[in-house]
Amino acid sequence: MNPTGGHNSGLSPDAVQTEIDGVAWEKYQRSEQPGYVGASDSFFFMQDTTNLLAYTWDEDSNVGGFDETDEQETIADTDTRIGNTKTKRQQKWTKQVPVSLEAFKADAVGKRAKIGSQIGDRAKLTQDKASILNTYGDAFAGAKNTTPDGQAWASNSHTTLKSVTVDNLETGALNADNLWTVVQSLANQKAQDGEAGSYVFEGIMVPFILYKTAKEVMDSSLVPFSAENQINLFDTVYGTVRIGASIFLGSSFNSATNANTSYHVLSSNHMATRQVFMDFNTDLIDPTKTANDSWAYRGRFLEAHFMQSFSGYVGSNGTVA
């Protein structure tokens, strides 16, 4: 092992040989943003663990509705099956920062100690960012994940195991009327057997730029942006609905088309999944195990983010006023 770079006297001479009065260490408030959703959020992500490097699953067709049957008429048989097999492999994320023996011993400003906490913070950031972008951020393109029928999570052409088409893609920009259209789509959503699935509106995920709009639409006592004194249905009927917001869904971090206008409506029975094979862990490798007398901070985690099916979810790209 021959780690190079990282933290050494050449890259940070002020830390080991030049007197300075201090270092401007950045402090962040990422997770304190209102509505912040991280990878470990148990509403917006089904949390799971595994001891295998790949997870394979099928969808289930259910059994369909009952048949009208006359007196002594032969009762019809019904087929039920599982299918649409899909596999998701675990992804490994790593970070290694070498520290030369000289910089390790001579550090006078605390840079060496800061490396450990910075690695921990960036591990959490990477988990949060990747889980969001691999699911909600990819909902309309399906570039990173598709549902078992081969469609993007939000699509107007999902096909069930009983060959029924399900449309869970809307286009209305976020306002009270368009949100009601999306909520109706969730309530009317068909199951794999073509019968009523029907899901209750329990959560909405938005890019942070839409957080203000989501709060105004959801939490106003009267219909927002209206001169009429109508009761706001979302505030009075649906009760506590989780409003999740992520800076990673907006165009600053998300290259998806319509990143700043898209939003996602969910039941608690949605199937966006975060599956962990190995949680974040670290090692401090000492110089006796390297070829050039360096220390090394090393961290890694393995997890996967995917949608097991489209049920319990409707997405709107927000392109139509």
PDB file of C-alpha atoms in Angstrom:
ATOM      1  CA  MET A   1       0.000   0.000   0.000  1.00  0.00           C
ATOM      2  CA  ASN A   2       1.466   3.335  -1.064  1.00  0.00           C
ATOM      3  CA  PRO A   3      -1.012   6.178  -0.297  1.00  0.00           C
ATOM      4  CA  THR A   4       0.004   9.639  -1.470  1.00  0.00           C
ATOM      5  CA  GLY A   5      -1.335  13.172  -1.146  1.00  0.00           C
ATOM      6  CA  GLY A   6      -4.109  13.678   1.367  1.00  0.00           C
ATOM      7  CA  HIS A   7      -2.669  15.774   4.220  1.00  0.00           C
ATOM      8  CA  ASN A   8       1.050  16.474   4.133  1.00  0.00           C
ATOM      9  CA  SER A   9       3.494  19.366   4.607  1.00  0.00           C
ATOM     10  CA  GLY A  10       3.520  20.132   0.906  1.00  0.00           C
ATOM     11  CA  LEU A  11      -0.249  20.601   0.657  1.00  0.00           C
ATOM     12  CA  SER A  12      -0.726  22.296   4.052  1.00  0.00           C
ATOM     13  CA  PRO A  13       2.548  23.935   5.120  1.00  0.00           C
ATOM     14  CA  ASP A  14       0.678  26.270   7.466  1.00  0.00           C
ATOM     15  CA  ALA A  15      -0.436  23.270   9.514  1.00  0.00           C
ATOM     16  CA  VAL A  16       3.058  22.015  10.294  1.00  0.00           C
ATOM     17  CA  GLN A  17       5.687  24.701   9.854  1.00  0.00           C
ATOM     18  CA  THR A  18       4.229  28.211   9.578  1.00  0.00           C
ATOM     19  CA  GLU A  19       2.624  30.046  12.479  1.00  0.00           C
ATOM     20  CA  ILE A  20      -0.981  31.085  11.859  1.00  0.00           C
ATOM     21  CA  ASP A  21      -3.584  32.284  14.328  1.00  0.00           C
ATOM     22  CA  GLY A  22      -6.390  29.920  13.316  1.00  0.00           C
ATOM     23  CA  VAL A  23      -8.284  28.061  10.617  1.00  0.00           C
ATOM     24  CA  ALA A  24     -11.724  29.009   9.289  1.00  0.00           C
ATOM     25  CA  TRP A  25     -13.379  25.609   9.807  1.00  0.00           C
ATOM     26  CA  GLU A  26     -16.734  25.511   8.016  1.00  0.00           C
ATOM     27  CA  LYS A  27     -19.798  24.515  10.028  1.00  0.00           C
ATOM     28  CA  TYR A  28     -22.904  23.352   8.167  1.00  0.00           C
ATOM     29  CA  GLN A  29     -26.655  23.378   8.802  1.00  0.00           C
ATOM     30  CA  ARG A  30     -27.705  21.091   5.964  1.00  0.00           C
ATOM     31  CA  SER A  31     -29.846  18.761   8.064  1.00  0.00           C
ATOM     32  CA  GLU A  32     -31.439  21.687   9.934  1.00  0.00           C
ATOM     33  CA  GLN A  33     -33.223  22.965   6.831  1.00  0.00           C
ATOM     34  CA  PRO A  34     -37.018  22.793   7.285  1.00  0.00           C
ATOM     35  CA  GLY A  35     -38.492  19.584   5.920  1.00  0.00           C
ATOM     36  CA  TYR A  36     -35.054  18.001   5.479  1.00  0.00           C
ATOM     37  CA  VAL A  37     -35.181  14.359   4.393  1.00  0.00           C
ATOM     38  CA  GLY A  38     -32.153  12.150   4.909  1.00  0.00           C
ATOM     39  CA  ALA A  39     -31.421   8.588   3.851  1.00  0.00           C
ATOM     40  CA  SER A  40     -32.499   7.206   7.227  1.00  0.00           C
ATOM     41  CA  ASP A  41     -35.986   8.780   7.061  1.00  0.00           C
ATOM     42  CA  SER A  42     -38.395   5.877   7.629  1.00  0.00           C
ATOM     43  CA  PHE A  43     -41.370   7.521   5.919  1.00  0.00           C
ATOM     44  CA  PHE A  44     -39.826   8.575   2.626  1.00  0.00           C
ATOM     45  CA  PHE A  45     -37.673   5.428   2.402  1.00  0.00           C
ATOM     46  CA  MET A  46     -38.586   1.882   3.310  1.00  0.00           C
ATOM     47  CA  GLN A  47     -35.589   0.908   5.452  1.00  0.00           C
ATOM     48  CA  ASP A  48     -34.110  -2.557   4.989  1.00  0.00           C
ATOM     49  CA  THR A  49     -30.888  -4.457   5.651  1.00  0.00           C
ATOM     50  CA  THR A  50     -29.367  -7.395   3.818  1.00  0.00           C
ATOM     51  CA  ASN A  51     -26.421  -9.767   4.045  1.00  0.00           C
ATOM     52  CA  LEU A  52     -26.332 -10.310   0.273  1.00  0.00           C
ATOM     53  CA  LEU A  53     -24.738  -8.156  -2.421  1.00  0.00           C
ATOM     54  CA  ALA A  54     -27.814  -8.311  -4.647  1.00  0.00           C
ATOM     55  CA  TYR A  55     -31.544  -8.254  -3.927  1.00  0.00           C
ATOM     56  CA  THR A  56     -33.965  -9.968  -6.317  1.00  0.00           C
ATOM     57  CA  TRP A  57     -37.726  -9.608  -6.107  1.00  0.00           C
ATOM     58  CA  ASP A  58     -40.984 -10.177  -7.997  1.00  0.00           C
ATOM     59  CA  GLU A  59     -44.248  -8.282  -8.121  1.00  0.00           C
ATOM     60  CA  ASP A  60     -47.444 -10.085  -7.095  1.00  0.00           C
ATOM     61  CA  SER A  61     -50.617 -10.139  -9.210  1.00  0.00           C
ATOM     62  CA  ASN A  62     -53.112 -10.522  -6.329  1.00  0.00           C
ATOM     63  CA  VAL A  63     -56.287 -12.541  -7.053  1.00  0.00           C
ATOM     64  CA  GLY A  64     -58.725 -10.080  -8.642  1.00  0.00           C
ATOM     65  CA  GLY A  65     -62.285  -9.233  -7.687  1.00  0.00           C
ATOM     66  CA  PHE A  66     -65.012 -11.803  -7.086  1.00  0.00           C
ATOM     67  CA  ASP A  67     -67.207 -13.098  -9.951  1.00  0.00           C
ATOM     68  CA  GLU A  68     -70.998 -13.026 -10.060  1.00  0.00           C
ATOM     69  CA  THR A  69     -72.110 -16.662  -9.948  1.00  0.00           C
ATOM     70  CA  ASP A  70     -75.590 -18.093 -10.480  1.00  0.00           C
ATOM     71  CA  GLU A  71     -77.123 -20.922  -8.482  1.00  0.00           C
ATOM     72  CA  GLN A  72     -75.187 -24.181  -9.058  1.00  0.00           C
ATOM     73  CA  GLU A  73     -73.135 -22.535 -11.764  1.00  0.00           C
ATOM     74  CA  THR A  74     -69.583 -23.878 -12.044  1.00  0.00           C
ATOM     75  CA  ILE A  75     -67.242 -21.617 -10.128  1.00  0.00           C
ATOM     76  CA  ALA A  76     -64.500 -20.123 -12.301  1.00  0.00           C
ATOM     77  CA  ASP A  77     -60.847 -20.681 -11.438  1.00  0.00           C
ATOM     78  CA  THR A  78     -58.576 -17.680 -11.051  1.00  0.00           C
ATOM     79  CA  ASP A  79     -54.870 -17.559 -11.846  1.00  0.00           C
ATOM     80  CA  THR A  80     -52.550 -15.690  -9.521  1.00  0.00           C
ATOM     81  CA  ARG A  81     -48.835 -15.332  -9.991  1.00  0.00           C
ATOM     82  CA  ILE A  82     -45.674 -13.472  -9.221  1.00  0.00           C
ATOM     83  CA  GLY A  83     -43.404 -12.120 -11.948  1.00  0.00           C
ATOM     84  CA  ASN A  84     -41.495  -9.164 -13.400  1.00  0.00           C
ATOM     85  CA  THR A  85     -38.311 -10.345 -11.686  1.00  0.00           C
ATOM     86  CA  LYS A  86     -35.807  -7.570 -10.992  1.00  0.00           C
ATOM     87  CA  THR A  87     -32.414  -7.443  -9.271  1.00  0.00           C
ATOM     88  CA  LYS A  88     -30.624  -4.540  -7.586  1.00  0.00           C
ATOM     89  CA  ARG A  89     -26.964  -4.764  -6.594  1.00  0.00           C
ATOM     90  CA  GLN A  90     -25.399  -3.025  -3.639  1.00  0.00           C
ATOM     91  CA  GLN A  91     -23.182  -0.010  -4.325  1.00  0.00           C
ATOM     92  CA  LYS A  92     -19.972   0.648  -2.410  1.00  0.00           C
ATOM     93  CA  TRP A  93     -18.889   4.183  -1.491  1.00  0.00           C
ATOM     94  CA  THR A  94     -15.387   4.877  -0.144  1.00  0.00           C
ATOM     95  CA  LYS A  95     -13.193   7.714   1.083  1.00  0.00           C
ATOM     96  CA  GLN A  96      -9.481   7.547   1.909  1.00  0.00           C
ATOM     97  CA  VAL A  97      -7.340  10.451   3.120  1.00  0.00           C
ATOM     98  CA  PRO A  98      -3.622   9.710   3.628  1.00  0.00           C
ATOM     99  CA  VAL A  99      -1.644  11.694   6.235  1.00  0.00           C
ATOM    100  CA  SER A 100       2.124  11.682   6.046  1.00  0.00           C
ATOM    101  CA  LEU A 101       3.946  10.640   9.205  1.00  0.00           C
ATOM    102  CA  GLU A 102       5.521  14.074   9.354  1.00  0.00           C
ATOM    103  CA  ALA A 103       2.195  15.937   9.079  1.00  0.00           C
ATOM    104  CA  PHE A 104       0.593  13.559  11.584  1.00  0.00           C
ATOM    105  CA  LYS A 105       3.226  14.341  14.238  1.00  0.00           C
ATOM    106  CA  ALA A 106       3.747  18.040  13.504  1.00  0.00           C
ATOM    107  CA  ASP A 107       0.117  19.189  13.022  1.00  0.00           C
ATOM    108  CA  ALA A 108      -0.232  22.366  15.071  1.00  0.00           C
ATOM    109  CA  VAL A 109      -3.687  23.569  14.007  1.00  0.00           C
ATOM    110  CA  GLY A 110      -5.931  20.502  14.453  1.00  0.00           C
ATOM    111  CA  LYS A 111      -6.212  19.611  10.777  1.00  0.00           C
ATOM    112  CA  ARG A 112      -5.437  15.956  11.504  1.00  0.00           C
ATOM    113  CA  ALA A 113      -8.246  15.728  14.055  1.00  0.00           C
ATOM    114  CA  LYS A 114     -10.706  17.493  11.760  1.00  0.00           C
ATOM    115  CA  ILE A 115     -10.235  14.944   8.981  1.00  0.00           C
ATOM    116  CA  GLY A 116     -12.111  12.276  10.932  1.00  0.00           C
ATOM    117  CA  SER A 117     -15.191  14.421  11.610  1.00  0.00           C
ATOM    118  CA  GLN A 118     -15.180  15.725   8.031  1.00  0.00           C
ATOM    119  CA  ILE A 119     -15.172  12.184   6.655  1.00  0.00           C
ATOM    120  CA  GLY A 120     -18.136  11.352   8.904  1.00  0.00           C
ATOM    121  CA  ASP A 121     -20.091  14.401   7.756  1.00  0.00           C
ATOM    122  CA  ARG A 122     -19.416  13.717   4.086  1.00  0.00           C
ATOM    123  CA  ALA A 123     -20.452  10.080   4.491  1.00  0.00           C
ATOM    124  CA  LYS A 124     -23.840  11.240   5.796  1.00  0.00           C
ATOM    125  CA  LEU A 125     -24.101  13.825   3.015  1.00  0.00           C
ATOM    126  CA  THR A 126     -23.338  11.192   0.368  1.00  0.00           C
ATOM    127  CA  GLN A 127     -25.930   8.794   1.802  1.00  0.00           C
ATOM    128  CA  ASP A 128     -28.605  11.511   1.849  1.00  0.00           C
ATOM    129  CA  LYS A 129     -27.761  12.861  -1.606  1.00  0.00           C
ATOM    130  CA  ALA A 130     -27.491   9.474  -3.317  1.00  0.00           C
ATOM    131  CA  SER A 131     -30.685   8.081  -1.794  1.00  0.00           C
ATOM    132  CA  ILE A 132     -32.655  11.145  -2.962  1.00  0.00           C
ATOM    133  CA  LEU A 133     -31.162  11.388  -6.455  1.00  0.00           C
ATOM    134  CA  ASN A 134     -31.391   7.639  -7.158  1.00  0.00           C
ATOM    135  CA  THR A 135     -35.128   7.563  -6.380  1.00  0.00           C
ATOM    136  CA  TYR A 136     -37.100  10.828  -6.279  1.00  0.00           C
ATOM    137  CA  GLY A 137     -34.527  12.640  -8.420  1.00  0.00           C
ATOM    138  CA  ASP A 138     -34.735   9.898 -11.059  1.00  0.00           C
ATOM    139  CA  ALA A 139     -38.490   9.356 -10.866  1.00  0.00           C
ATOM    140  CA  PHE A 140     -39.314  10.732 -14.311  1.00  0.00           C
ATOM    141  CA  ALA A 141     -36.288   9.582 -16.326  1.00  0.00           C
ATOM    142  CA  GLY A 142     -35.643   6.068 -15.020  1.00  0.00           C
ATOM    143  CA  ALA A 143     -31.950   6.487 -15.831  1.00  0.00           C
ATOM    144  CA  LYS A 144     -30.740   4.946 -12.567  1.00  0.00           C
ATOM    145  CA  ASN A 145     -33.724   2.854 -11.517  1.00  0.00           C
ATOM    146  CA  THR A 146     -36.869   1.537 -13.136  1.00  0.00           C
ATOM    147  CA  THR A 147     -39.779  -0.365 -11.668  1.00  0.00           C
ATOM    148  CA  PRO A 148     -40.020  -4.101 -12.495  1.00  0.00           C
ATOM    149  CA  ASP A 149     -42.180  -3.383 -15.566  1.00  0.00           C
ATOM    150  CA  GLY A 150     -39.263  -1.422 -17.038  1.00  0.00           C
ATOM    151  CA  GLN A 151     -40.814   2.034 -16.607  1.00  0.00           C
ATOM    152  CA  ALA A 152     -39.645   5.109 -14.716  1.00  0.00           C
ATOM    153  CA  TRP A 153     -41.200   5.388 -11.250  1.00  0.00           C
ATOM    154  CA  ALA A 154     -43.580   8.079 -12.564  1.00  0.00           C
ATOM    155  CA  SER A 155     -44.988   6.890 -15.886  1.00  0.00           C
ATOM    156  CA  ASN A 156     -48.257   6.959 -17.816  1.00  0.00           C
ATOM    157  CA  SER A 157     -47.636   3.457 -19.136  1.00  0.00           C
ATOM    158  CA  HIS A 158     -47.007   1.102 -16.239  1.00  0.00           C
ATOM    159  CA  THR A 159     -48.197  -2.413 -17.056  1.00  0.00           C
ATOM    160  CA  THR A 160     -49.391  -4.725 -14.293  1.00  0.00           C
ATOM    161  CA  LEU A 161     -49.037  -8.507 -14.185  1.00  0.00           C
ATOM    162  CA  LYS A 162     -52.663  -8.678 -15.367  1.00  0.00           C
ATOM    163  CA  SER A 163     -51.820  -6.452 -18.386  1.00  0.00           C
ATOM    164  CA  VAL A 164     -53.625  -3.408 -17.010  1.00  0.00           C
ATOM    165  CA  THR A 165     -52.165   0.043 -17.734  1.00  0.00           C
ATOM    166  CA  VAL A 166     -51.589   2.305 -14.734  1.00  0.00           C
ATOM    167  CA  ASP A 167     -50.808   6.012 -15.101  1.00  0.00           C
ATOM    168  CA  ASN A 168     -49.067   7.646 -12.124  1.00  0.00           C
ATOM    169  CA  LEU A 169     -47.556  10.610 -14.001  1.00  0.00           C
ATOM    170  CA  GLU A 170     -49.135  14.058 -13.743  1.00  0.00           C
ATOM    171  CA  THR A 171     -48.004  17.406 -15.141  1.00  0.00           C
ATOM    172  CA  GLY A 172     -49.693  20.154 -13.107  1.00  0.00           C
ATOM    173  CA  ALA A 173     -47.566  22.741 -11.299  1.00  0.00           C
ATOM    174  CA  LEU A 174     -47.847  22.698  -7.519  1.00  0.00           C
ATOM    175  CA  ASN A 175     -50.994  24.530  -6.425  1.00  0.00           C
ATOM    176  CA  ALA A 176     -54.172  23.509  -4.613  1.00  0.00           C
ATOM    177  CA  ASP A 177     -56.151  22.448  -7.706  1.00  0.00           C
ATOM    178  CA  ASN A 178     -53.314  20.523  -9.311  1.00  0.00           C
ATOM    179  CA  LEU A 179     -52.388  18.845  -6.047  1.00  0.00           C
ATOM    180  CA  TRP A 180     -55.984  17.652  -5.770  1.00  0.00           C
ATOM    181  CA  THR A 181     -55.630  16.118  -9.237  1.00  0.00           C
ATOM    182  CA  VAL A 182     -52.527  14.250  -8.083  1.00  0.00           C
ATOM    183  CA  VAL A 183     -54.228  13.133  -4.871  1.00  0.00           C
ATOM    184  CA  GLN A 184     -57.178  11.803  -6.915  1.00  0.00           C
ATOM    185  CA  SER A 185     -54.721   9.852  -9.061  1.00  0.00           C
ATOM    186  CA  LEU A 186     -53.300   8.298  -5.903  1.00  0.00           C
ATOM    187  CA  ALA A 187     -56.783   7.449  -4.608  1.00  0.00           C
ATOM    188  CA  ASN A 188     -57.821   5.925  -7.950  1.00  0.00           C
ATOM    189  CA  GLN A 189     -54.597   4.003  -8.533  1.00  0.00           C
ATOM    190  CA  LYS A 190     -55.191   0.423  -9.645  1.00  0.00           C
ATOM    191  CA  ALA A 191     -53.503  -2.615  -8.130  1.00  0.00           C
ATOM    192  CA  GLN A 192     -51.607  -5.324 -10.004  1.00  0.00           C
ATOM    193  CA  ASP A 193     -54.860  -7.250 -10.611  1.00  0.00           C
ATOM    194  CA  GLY A 194     -56.549  -4.204 -12.153  1.00  0.00           C
ATOM    195  CA  GLU A 195     -58.880  -3.725  -9.202  1.00  0.00           C
ATOM    196  CA  ALA A 196     -58.803  -0.732  -6.867  1.00  0.00           C
ATOM    197  CA  GLY A 197     -55.572  -0.312  -5.002  1.00  0.00           C
ATOM    198  CA  SER A 198     -56.369   3.171  -3.719  1.00  0.00           C
ATOM    199  CA  TYR A 199     -53.885   4.981  -1.531  1.00  0.00           C
ATOM    200  CA  VAL A 200     -54.229   7.814   0.986  1.00  0.00           C
ATOM    201  CA  PHE A 201     -52.243  11.031   0.601  1.00  0.00           C
ATOM    202  CA  GLU A 202     -49.806  10.967   3.528  1.00  0.00           C
ATOM    203  CA  GLY A 203     -46.656  12.663   2.261  1.00  0.00           C
ATOM    204  CA  ILE A 204     -45.280  15.046  -0.334  1.00  0.00           C
ATOM    205  CA  MET A 205     -41.641  15.401  -1.373  1.00  0.00           C
ATOM    206  CA  VAL A 206     -40.485  18.607  -3.067  1.00  0.00           C
ATOM    207  CA  PRO A 207     -37.262  20.337  -4.065  1.00  0.00           C
ATOM    208  CA  PHE A 208     -36.451  22.973  -1.468  1.00  0.00           C
ATOM    209  CA  ILE A 209     -37.474  25.747  -3.880  1.00  0.00           C
ATOM    210  CA  LEU A 210     -41.083  24.456  -3.647  1.00  0.00           C
ATOM    211  CA  TYR A 211     -41.116  24.093   0.150  1.00  0.00           C
ATOM    212  CA  LYS A 212     -42.797  27.495   0.682  1.00  0.00           C
ATOM    213  CA  THR A 213     -45.493  26.662  -1.886  1.00  0.00           C
ATOM    214  CA  ALA A 214     -46.074  23.232  -0.367  1.00  0.00           C
ATOM    215  CA  LYS A 215     -46.492  24.707   3.123  1.00  0.00           C
ATOM    216  CA  GLU A 216     -48.890  27.373   1.861  1.00  0.00           C
ATOM    217  CA  VAL A 217     -50.968  24.844  -0.062  1.00  0.00           C
ATOM    218  CA  MET A 218     -51.011  22.286   2.743  1.00  0.00           C
ATOM    219  CA  ASP A 219     -51.184  24.336   5.935  1.00  0.00           C
ATOM    220  CA  SER A 220     -53.479  27.281   5.089  1.00  0.00           C
ATOM    221  CA  SER A 221     -56.847  27.149   6.869  1.00  0.00           C
ATOM    222  CA  LEU A 222     -58.556  28.549   3.769  1.00  0.00           C
ATOM    223  CA  VAL A 223     -57.859  27.797   0.112  1.00  0.00           C
ATOM    224  CA  PRO A 224     -54.469  29.423  -0.606  1.00  0.00           C
ATOM    225  CA  PHE A 225     -54.052  32.218  -3.188  1.00  0.00           C
ATOM    226  CA  SER A 226     -57.840  32.688  -3.369  1.00  0.00           C
ATOM    227  CA  ALA A 227     -60.219  35.481  -2.402  1.00  0.00           C
ATOM    228  CA  GLU A 228     -62.886  32.899  -1.569  1.00  0.00           C
ATOM    229  CA  ASN A 229     -63.417  31.856   2.058  1.00  0.00           C
ATOM    230  CA  GLN A 230     -63.368  28.161   1.208  1.00  0.00           C
ATOM    231  CA  ILE A 231     -62.029  25.635   3.669  1.00  0.00           C
ATOM    232  CA  ASN A 232     -58.676  24.197   2.608  1.00  0.00           C
ATOM    233  CA  LEU A 233     -59.349  20.490   2.091  1.00  0.00           C
ATOM    234  CA  PHE A 234     -55.745  19.485   2.670  1.00  0.00           C
ATOM    235  CA  ASP A 235     -55.597  21.216   6.057  1.00  0.00           C
ATOM    236  CA  THR A 236     -59.000  19.970   7.289  1.00  0.00           C
ATOM    237  CA  VAL A 237     -59.350  16.455   5.859  1.00  0.00           C
ATOM    238  CA  TYR A 238     -55.905  14.948   5.494  1.00  0.00           C
ATOM    239  CA  GLY A 239     -54.514  16.015   8.856  1.00  0.00           C
ATOM    240  CA  THR A 240     -50.799  15.662   9.343  1.00  0.00           C
ATOM    241  CA  VAL A 241     -49.172  15.091   5.970  1.00  0.00           C
ATOM    242  CA  ARG A 242     -45.387  14.801   5.908  1.00  0.00           C
ATOM    243  CA  ILE A 243     -43.862  17.610   3.860  1.00  0.00           C
ATOM    244  CA  GLY A 244     -40.372  16.607   2.857  1.00  0.00           C
ATOM    245  CA  ALA A 245     -37.957  18.933   1.101  1.00  0.00           C
ATOM    246  CA  SER A 246     -34.503  18.340  -0.285  1.00  0.00           C
ATOM    247  CA  ILE A 247     -31.889  20.704  -1.669  1.00  0.00           C
ATOM    248  CA  PHE A 248     -30.638  17.714  -3.676  1.00  0.00           C
ATOM    249  CA  LEU A 249     -33.859  17.607  -5.728  1.00  0.00           C
ATOM    250  CA  GLY A 250     -33.394  21.159  -6.999  1.00  0.00           C
ATOM    251  CA  SER A 251     -31.356  22.122 -10.041  1.00  0.00           C
ATOM    252  CA  SER A 252     -28.316  23.095  -7.948  1.00  0.00           C
ATOM    253  CA  PHE A 253     -27.589  19.389  -7.400  1.00  0.00           C
ATOM    254  CA  ASN A 254     -30.048  17.592  -9.695  1.00  0.00           C
ATOM    255  CA  SER A 255     -29.501  17.584 -13.461  1.00  0.00           C
ATOM    256  CA  ALA A 256     -32.913  16.048 -14.210  1.00  0.00           C
ATOM    257  CA  THR A 257     -35.289  17.913 -16.510  1.00  0.00           C
ATOM    258  CA  ASN A 258     -37.857  20.009 -14.581  1.00  0.00           C
ATOM    259  CA  ALA A 259     -35.919  19.518 -11.337  1.00  0.00           C
ATOM    260  CA  ASN A 260     -37.261  22.723  -9.773  1.00  0.00           C
ATOM    261  CA  THR A 261     -40.932  22.084 -10.604  1.00  0.00           C
ATOM    262  CA  SER A 262     -41.345  18.358  -9.951  1.00  0.00           C
ATOM    263  CA  TYR A 263     -42.974  16.984  -6.793  1.00  0.00           C
ATOM    264  CA  HIS A 264     -43.948  13.601  -5.445  1.00  0.00           C
ATOM    265  CA  VAL A 265     -47.103  12.488  -3.596  1.00  0.00           C
ATOM    266  CA  LEU A 266     -47.036   9.349  -1.503  1.00  0.00           C
ATOM    267  CA  SER A 267     -48.908   6.936   0.688  1.00  0.00           C
ATOM    268  CA  SER A 268     -47.057   5.340   3.581  1.00  0.00           C
ATOM    269  CA  ASN A 269     -47.317   2.145   1.508  1.00  0.00           C
ATOM    270  CA  HIS A 270     -45.027   3.444  -1.254  1.00  0.00           C
ATOM    271  CA  MET A 271     -42.042   1.287  -2.227  1.00  0.00           C
ATOM    272  CA  ALA A 272     -39.043   3.634  -2.424  1.00  0.00           C
ATOM    273  CA  THR A 273     -36.408   1.581  -0.641  1.00  0.00           C
ATOM    274  CA  ARG A 274     -33.042   2.100   1.002  1.00  0.00           C
ATOM    275  CA  GLN A 275     -31.343  -1.233   1.647  1.00  0.00           C
ATOM    276  CA  VAL A 276     -28.107  -1.331   3.662  1.00  0.00           C
ATOM    277  CA  PHE A 277     -25.490  -4.073   3.357  1.00  0.00           C
ATOM    278  CA  MET A 278     -22.816  -2.309   5.433  1.00  0.00           C
ATOM    279  CA  ASP A 279     -23.361   0.896   7.368  1.00  0.00           C
ATOM    280  CA  PHE A 280     -20.710   3.596   7.465  1.00  0.00           C
ATOM    281  CA  ASN A 281     -17.530   2.528   9.266  1.00  0.00           C
ATOM    282  CA  THR A 282     -13.944   3.748   9.389  1.00  0.00           C
ATOM    283  CA  ASP A 283     -10.370   2.592   9.929  1.00  0.00           C
ATOM    284  CA  LEU A 284      -7.231   4.503  10.850  1.00  0.00           C
ATOM    285  CA  ILE A 285      -4.432   2.656   9.080  1.00  0.00           C
ATOM    286  CA  ASP A 286      -1.040   3.102  10.766  1.00  0.00           C
ATOM    287  CA  PRO A 287       2.312   3.632   8.983  1.00  0.00           C
ATOM    288  CA  THR A 288       3.514   0.072   9.611  1.00  0.00           C
ATOM    289  CA  LYS A 289       0.930  -1.108   7.082  1.00  0.00           C
ATOM    290  CA  THR A 290       1.862   1.339   4.309  1.00  0.00           C
ATOM    291  CA  ALA A 291       4.892   1.380   2.048  1.00  0.00           C
ATOM    292  CA  ASN A 292       5.696   5.065   2.468  1.00  0.00           C
ATOM    293  CA  ASP A 293       5.289   5.617   6.217  1.00  0.00           C
ATOM    294  CA  SER A 294       1.884   7.292   5.933  1.00  0.00           C
ATOM    295  CA  TRP A 295      -1.210   7.078   8.048  1.00  0.00           C
ATOM    296  CA  ALA A 296      -4.549   6.752   6.233  1.00  0.00           C
ATOM    297  CA  TYR A 297      -8.102   7.530   7.261  1.00  0.00           C
ATOM    298  CA  ARG A 298     -10.438   5.181   5.403  1.00  0.00           C
ATOM    299  CA  GLY A 299     -14.227   4.995   5.416  1.00  0.00           C
ATOM    300  CA  ARG A 300     -16.809   3.013   3.473  1.00  0.00           C
ATOM    301  CA  PHE A 301     -20.449   1.999   3.310  1.00  0.00           C
ATOM    302  CA  LEU A 302     -22.504  -0.221   0.995  1.00  0.00           C
ATOM    303  CA  GLU A 303     -26.179   0.361   0.252  1.00  0.00           C
ATOM    304  CA  ALA A 304     -28.725   0.435  -2.548  1.00  0.00           C
ATOM    305  CA  HIS A 305     -31.606   2.787  -3.384  1.00  0.00           C
ATOM    306  CA  PHE A 306     -34.449   1.665  -5.635  1.00  0.00           C
ATOM    307  CA  MET A 307     -38.228   1.422  -6.129  1.00  0.00           C
ATOM    308  CA  GLN A 308     -39.722  -2.044  -5.719  1.00  0.00           C
ATOM    309  CA  SER A 309     -42.907  -1.019  -7.559  1.00  0.00           C
ATOM    310  CA  PHE A 310     -44.986   2.019  -8.516  1.00  0.00           C
ATOM    311  CA  SER A 311     -47.798   1.450  -6.015  1.00  0.00           C
ATOM    312  CA  GLY A 312     -48.589   4.164  -3.481  1.00  0.00           C
ATOM    313  CA  TYR A 313     -46.863   6.866  -5.498  1.00  0.00           C
ATOM    314  CA  VAL A 314     -47.751   9.586  -8.031  1.00  0.00           C
ATOM    315  CA  GLY A 315     -45.278  12.085  -9.457  1.00  0.00           C
ATOM    316  CA  SER A 316     -45.902  15.405 -11.190  1.00  0.00           C
ATOM    317  CA  ASN A 317     -43.258  17.129 -13.293  1.00  0.00           C
ATOM    318  CA  GLY A 318     -44.985  20.495 -12.690  1.00  0.00           C
ATOM    319  CA  THR A 319     -44.753  21.641 -16.289  1.00  0.00           C
ATOM    320  CA  VAL A 320     -48.382  22.765 -16.766  1.00  0.00           C
ATOM    321  CA  ALA A 321     -49.785  25.751 -14.859  1.00  0.00           C
TER     322      ALA A 321
END
